[in-house]
Amino acid sequence: MLTYIVRRILATIPMLVGITLVSFLLLHALPGDPTAVLLGQRATEQNKQELRRQLGLDQPLHAQYGQYVGGTLRGDFGESHRTNQPVLTELKQKIPATIELALAAMFLATIVGVSLGVLAAIKPRSVFDFACLSMALVGVSMPVFWLGFMAQKVLAGELKWLPFSGRLDFGTWARFQSDTGFYTLDALFVYQRADLFADVMLHLALPAIVLSTVPTALIARITRATMLETLKQDFIRTARAKGATPAAVVLRHGLRNALIPILTAVATQFGYLLGGAVLTETIFAWPGLGRYVIESIDALDARPLQASVLVVATAFVLVNLLTDLSYAFIDPRLRKREAA
Amino acid sequence: MKDFVRFLKTHRPAQFGLALIALVMAAAVFAGVISPFGPMEAVPNAFFLKPSTTHWLGTDSQGRDLFSRLLHGARYTLLVALAATTLSLLTGSLVGALAGYFGRWVDMLLMRCVDFMMSFPSFLLACVAVAILGKSLENLIWAVGIAGAPSFARQVRAEVLRLRSLEFVEAAHSLGYSHWRILGRHILPNCLSPVIVLGTLGMGGSILSVAGLAFLGLGGDPFVPEWGLMLKLGWDQSTHGAFQVGIAGACILVTVLGFNLFGDGLRDWLDPRSRTR
């Protein structure tokens, strides 16, 4: 098992190097001269030369890349020319916002998706199964931003059950100081106020529900398919024959053996949510990483774009790594094979 | 073909999917004939009209007939998605076929590139690609097309690997055929069915990606009646545009649903093992 783990970890290193290379090249690939973007239209050629020297853009590419990687490792991502803030400071607020949303959505998607999938697999071709499959199909066929808009209109606009957008009510938000960027944690542990926590959760609910539709649908489909397959196996019949309760047969013997494909689906979806929440964040004015990417693209703001691409891709690679490593712990067969 | 028709007769979801696709295609083809107004034709002083007998679905912020715009939108949406999917299919299949057939360092090199592309969430990849290429519908095709290619590459590679060791390929080798002939005439045609399934399902994905990117304002000219752009236009107008957002989104949903249902049906037909699922 150790060789498997080591080999898998080593395999991510070239990936990470490649990611830094791509995010580095983004600065040069974006349309327009970076100095012209920074200095505006009236800049003289001399000003531009001066700035090029200051930013190190007059050096050969490999030297620039070295500087970039060095800066990245030290946590120096440069400055955003749109806000004149260090990118790191902005990321410290954006990343927790995205993680909070992605975790909430994933929590919903896993619970609802796995339950629906298991229930549908217990009674295949029943009305419930048909309803689940249809819902899953509509779920993956739906434009998320459209669903978000409709949910916002109905649940927040008409019925006023949930807040419209943002992470907190505006009045509260202006006075809210968040050190970690995780509003749920700050409300609970720094402010220690239940009403504040409730407000944060209410704001989180609608975006999380909308964001969870596609993962829920996919997880439900995969759970159903693998459970159907697993429940046909001989050991399930044996478990039934020895008199295990139906719940034990399905959960302990069935679900446990169907876990690997389900876990893969959950992890992949989580990776996507970290970078793919762009649309949901836009609809609900959620100040996360996805929104940050789009704002940076709109303003041709290279540094924040580079940093966000780097962060999202690295997170994606690490989530996949952790998934692969967790197989070794879930599936005893993988352990045995390596030992033999 | 006969076999497929027989299968289609028994497969309700695929029938339904095909019907939806046919409906949208008919709207696209006959948009010029059916639509009562031009897609860009603005009626003066007729902004945000409610649905009526003249304007079946009302008008938008510029006084343009929404029903006509939706019909013409089917053209843009389908064409853009088709072009993007074809691009993914061709580049992905080429890469996958070369990697699977030649193996060794070619396989190593190409598949590492594919793995690398897959280490970016594809929607983000498409966003960044549009940022580099510039905002326009044509560039959306490139962005979505390239971002979608890796899954085709993986599928085709797996298929080529399986076929490469079969007897008929060995026979072709012993007859002294060139690599290109074996690949082009003997192996690739046999990979066709999984690629068609992936392509059909990919159409749905492309439509959603294109609409999403257009909604984010990366689609260039906002007045083109593409459904994603129409949705964005409605969203920008908040309450007044709600109806426009609603129907444009519904059109996208129906079309994507059609391709997904039909794609699933095709897969069941080509891979009988999945039928039980």
mmCIF file of N, CA, C and O in Angstrom, chain B residues 34-77:
data_model
loop_
_atom_site.group_PDB
_atom_site.id
_atom_site.type_symbol
_atom_site.label_atom_id
_atom_site.label_comp_id
_atom_site.label_asym_id
_atom_site.label_seq_id
_atom_site.Cartn_x
_atom_site.Cartn_y
_atom_site.Cartn_z
ATOM 1 N N ILE B 34 -41.734 30.360 -40.153
ATOM 2 C CA ILE B 34 -42.739 30.402 -39.092
ATOM 3 C C ILE B 34 -42.796 31.759 -38.404
ATOM 4 O O ILE B 34 -43.871 32.271 -38.112
ATOM 5 N N SER B 35 -41.620 32.333 -38.126
ATOM 6 C CA SER B 35 -41.626 33.499 -37.238
ATOM 7 C C SER B 35 -42.290 34.702 -37.894
ATOM 8 O O SER B 35 -41.989 35.049 -39.034
ATOM 9 N N PRO B 36 -43.211 35.329 -37.155
ATOM 10 C CA PRO B 36 -43.974 36.459 -37.694
ATOM 11 C C PRO B 36 -43.130 37.730 -37.851
ATOM 12 O O PRO B 36 -43.464 38.590 -38.671
ATOM 13 N N PHE B 37 -42.059 37.859 -37.105
ATOM 14 C CA PHE B 37 -41.203 39.048 -37.187
ATOM 15 C C PHE B 37 -39.761 38.616 -37.404
ATOM 16 O O PHE B 37 -39.424 37.443 -37.224
ATOM 17 N N GLY B 38 -38.907 39.585 -37.764
ATOM 18 C CA GLY B 38 -37.482 39.284 -37.857
ATOM 19 C C GLY B 38 -36.888 39.259 -36.461
ATOM 20 O O GLY B 38 -37.418 39.888 -35.560
ATOM 21 N N PRO B 39 -35.750 38.527 -36.276
ATOM 22 C CA PRO B 39 -35.171 38.419 -34.932
ATOM 23 C C PRO B 39 -34.631 39.756 -34.409
ATOM 24 O O PRO B 39 -34.508 39.946 -33.200
ATOM 25 N N MET B 40 -34.306 40.672 -35.310
ATOM 26 C CA MET B 40 -33.747 41.949 -34.871
ATOM 27 C C MET B 40 -34.755 43.084 -35.072
ATOM 28 O O MET B 40 -34.451 44.244 -34.829
ATOM 29 N N GLU B 41 -35.952 42.722 -35.551
ATOM 30 C CA GLU B 41 -36.938 43.737 -35.932
ATOM 31 C C GLU B 41 -37.590 44.316 -34.667
ATOM 32 O O GLU B 41 -38.287 43.623 -33.927
ATOM 33 N N ALA B 42 -37.343 45.605 -34.409
ATOM 34 C CA ALA B 42 -37.884 46.227 -33.204
ATOM 35 C C ALA B 42 -39.155 47.000 -33.544
ATOM 36 O O ALA B 42 -39.173 47.818 -34.452
ATOM 37 N N VAL B 43 -40.227 46.707 -32.826
ATOM 38 C CA VAL B 43 -41.476 47.451 -33.004
ATOM 39 C C VAL B 43 -41.411 48.692 -32.100
ATOM 40 O O VAL B 43 -41.165 48.544 -30.910
ATOM 41 N N PRO B 44 -41.613 49.877 -32.660
ATOM 42 C CA PRO B 44 -41.484 51.082 -31.827
ATOM 43 C C PRO B 44 -42.530 51.096 -30.710
ATOM 44 O O PRO B 44 -43.672 50.650 -30.906
ATOM 45 N N ASN B 45 -42.139 51.608 -29.564
ATOM 46 C CA ASN B 45 -43.024 51.744 -28.402
ATOM 47 C C ASN B 45 -43.752 50.468 -28.013
ATOM 48 O O ASN B 45 -44.905 50.500 -27.587
ATOM 49 N N ALA B 46 -43.091 49.346 -28.177
ATOM 50 C CA ALA B 46 -43.734 48.085 -27.794
ATOM 51 C C ALA B 46 -42.803 47.300 -26.890
ATOM 52 O O ALA B 46 -42.542 46.135 -27.105
ATOM 53 N N PHE B 47 -42.265 47.947 -25.856
ATOM 54 C CA PHE B 47 -41.317 47.267 -24.966
ATOM 55 C C PHE B 47 -42.047 46.422 -23.937
ATOM 56 O O PHE B 47 -43.079 46.855 -23.408
ATOM 57 N N PHE B 48 -41.495 45.271 -23.658
ATOM 58 C CA PHE B 48 -42.011 44.380 -22.606
ATOM 59 C C PHE B 48 -43.512 44.149 -22.714
ATOM 60 O O PHE B 48 -44.229 44.234 -21.725
ATOM 61 N N LEU B 49 -44.025 43.910 -23.933
ATOM 62 C CA LEU B 49 -45.454 43.633 -24.076
ATOM 63 C C LEU B 49 -45.766 42.258 -23.525
ATOM 64 O O LEU B 49 -44.936 41.351 -23.571
ATOM 65 N N LYS B 50 -46.989 42.117 -22.980
ATOM 66 C CA LYS B 50 -47.427 40.800 -22.517
ATOM 67 C C LYS B 50 -47.772 39.951 -23.745
ATOM 68 O O LYS B 50 -48.045 40.495 -24.812
ATOM 69 N N PRO B 51 -47.761 38.612 -23.592
ATOM 70 C CA PRO B 51 -48.148 37.757 -24.731
ATOM 71 C C PRO B 51 -49.526 38.148 -25.257
ATOM 72 O O PRO B 51 -50.443 38.413 -24.484
ATOM 73 N N SER B 52 -49.676 38.208 -26.602
ATOM 74 C CA SER B 52 -50.947 38.576 -27.215
ATOM 75 C C SER B 52 -51.063 37.827 -28.529
ATOM 76 O O SER B 52 -50.199 37.010 -28.862
ATOM 77 N N THR B 53 -52.111 38.111 -29.303
ATOM 78 C CA THR B 53 -52.268 37.389 -30.575
ATOM 79 C C THR B 53 -51.225 37.835 -31.605
ATOM 80 O O THR B 53 -50.814 37.051 -32.446
ATOM 81 N N THR B 54 -50.805 39.107 -31.550
ATOM 82 C CA THR B 54 -49.756 39.549 -32.485
ATOM 83 C C THR B 54 -48.388 39.053 -32.021
ATOM 84 O O THR B 54 -47.614 38.523 -32.813
ATOM 85 N N HIS B 55 -48.086 39.282 -30.742
ATOM 86 C CA HIS B 55 -46.804 38.816 -30.202
ATOM 87 C C HIS B 55 -47.092 37.657 -29.255
ATOM 88 O O HIS B 55 -47.445 37.865 -28.106
ATOM 89 N N TRP B 56 -46.929 36.412 -29.774
ATOM 90 C CA TRP B 56 -47.350 35.235 -29.016
ATOM 91 C C TRP B 56 -46.697 35.138 -27.650
ATOM 92 O O TRP B 56 -47.299 34.674 -26.693
ATOM 93 N N LEU B 57 -45.430 35.532 -27.595
ATOM 94 C CA LEU B 57 -44.745 35.457 -26.299
ATOM 95 C C LEU B 57 -44.350 36.848 -25.802
ATOM 96 O O LEU B 57 -43.470 36.998 -24.974
ATOM 97 N N GLY B 58 -44.968 37.877 -26.357
ATOM 98 C CA GLY B 58 -44.648 39.232 -25.917
ATOM 99 C C GLY B 58 -43.390 39.767 -26.591
ATOM 100 O O GLY B 58 -42.866 39.158 -27.526
ATOM 101 N N THR B 59 -42.893 40.896 -26.088
ATOM 102 C CA THR B 59 -41.701 41.504 -26.668
ATOM 103 C C THR B 59 -40.656 41.753 -25.586
ATOM 104 O O THR B 59 -40.944 41.676 -24.401
ATOM 105 N N ASP B 60 -39.415 42.060 -26.040
ATOM 106 C CA ASP B 60 -38.343 42.288 -25.068
ATOM 107 C C ASP B 60 -38.100 43.786 -24.869
ATOM 108 O O ASP B 60 -38.908 44.619 -25.283
ATOM 109 N N SER B 61 -36.982 44.125 -24.252
ATOM 110 C CA SER B 61 -36.710 45.521 -23.875
ATOM 111 C C SER B 61 -36.599 46.440 -25.080
ATOM 112 O O SER B 61 -36.763 47.654 -24.963
ATOM 113 N N GLN B 62 -36.308 45.879 -26.262
ATOM 114 C CA GLN B 62 -36.167 46.709 -27.465
ATOM 115 C C GLN B 62 -37.422 46.649 -28.330
ATOM 116 O O GLN B 62 -37.423 47.174 -29.443
ATOM 117 N N GLY B 63 -38.457 45.978 -27.846
ATOM 118 C CA GLY B 63 -39.666 45.835 -28.636
ATOM 119 C C GLY B 63 -39.548 44.779 -29.726
ATOM 120 O O GLY B 63 -40.230 44.846 -30.743
ATOM 121 N N ARG B 64 -38.664 43.795 -29.521
ATOM 122 C CA ARG B 64 -38.536 42.733 -30.514
ATOM 123 C C ARG B 64 -39.384 41.542 -30.092
ATOM 124 O O ARG B 64 -39.502 41.241 -28.899
ATOM 125 N N ASP B 65 -39.960 40.865 -31.095
ATOM 126 C CA ASP B 65 -40.880 39.766 -30.835
ATOM 127 C C ASP B 65 -40.117 38.561 -30.264
ATOM 128 O O ASP B 65 -39.211 38.022 -30.907
ATOM 129 N N LEU B 66 -40.484 38.149 -29.042
ATOM 130 C CA LEU B 66 -39.722 37.084 -28.372
ATOM 131 C C LEU B 66 -39.856 35.738 -29.054
ATOM 132 O O LEU B 66 -38.888 34.989 -29.156
ATOM 133 N N PHE B 67 -41.082 35.434 -29.539
ATOM 134 C CA PHE B 67 -41.308 34.150 -30.197
ATOM 135 C C PHE B 67 -40.385 34.016 -31.410
ATOM 136 O O PHE B 67 -39.713 32.994 -31.598
ATOM 137 N N SER B 68 -40.291 35.086 -32.209
ATOM 138 C CA SER B 68 -39.423 35.051 -33.392
ATOM 139 C C SER B 68 -37.965 34.896 -32.989
ATOM 140 O O SER B 68 -37.206 34.159 -33.621
ATOM 141 N N ARG B 69 -37.590 35.598 -31.933
ATOM 142 C CA ARG B 69 -36.192 35.517 -31.490
ATOM 143 C C ARG B 69 -35.842 34.127 -30.977
ATOM 144 O O ARG B 69 -34.754 33.623 -31.213
ATOM 145 N N LEU B 70 -36.811 33.500 -30.293
ATOM 146 C CA LEU B 70 -36.550 32.148 -29.788
ATOM 147 C C LEU B 70 -36.353 31.169 -30.944
ATOM 148 O O LEU B 70 -35.467 30.324 -30.910
ATOM 149 N N LEU B 71 -37.199 31.310 -31.979
ATOM 150 C CA LEU B 71 -37.072 30.409 -33.129
ATOM 151 C C LEU B 71 -35.714 30.576 -33.795
ATOM 152 O O LEU B 71 -35.018 29.604 -34.079
ATOM 153 N N HIS B 72 -35.323 31.836 -34.021
ATOM 154 C CA HIS B 72 -34.016 32.070 -34.628
ATOM 155 C C HIS B 72 -32.902 31.654 -33.676
ATOM 156 O O HIS B 72 -31.840 31.217 -34.116
ATOM 157 N N GLY B 73 -33.186 31.799 -32.364
ATOM 158 C CA GLY B 73 -32.197 31.398 -31.360
ATOM 159 C C GLY B 73 -31.873 29.917 -31.453
ATOM 160 O O GLY B 73 -30.739 29.506 -31.209
ATOM 161 N N ALA B 74 -32.870 29.091 -31.812
ATOM 162 C CA ALA B 74 -32.631 27.659 -31.962
ATOM 163 C C ALA B 74 -31.509 27.424 -32.967
ATOM 164 O O ALA B 74 -30.656 26.558 -32.785
ATOM 165 N N ARG B 75 -31.502 28.229 -34.056
ATOM 166 C CA ARG B 75 -30.449 28.103 -35.062
ATOM 167 C C ARG B 75 -29.080 28.330 -34.466
ATOM 168 O O ARG B 75 -28.182 27.501 -34.582
ATOM 169 N N TYR B 76 -28.937 29.497 -33.821
ATOM 170 C CA TYR B 76 -27.629 29.847 -33.253
ATOM 171 C C TYR B 76 -27.199 28.814 -32.221
ATOM 172 O O TYR B 76 -26.074 28.326 -32.230
ATOM 173 N N THR B 77 -28.134 28.498 -31.299
ATOM 174 C CA THR B 77 -27.778 27.601 -30.204
ATOM 175 C C THR B 77 -27.338 26.242 -30.736
ATOM 176 O O THR B 77 -26.295 25.719 -30.348
#
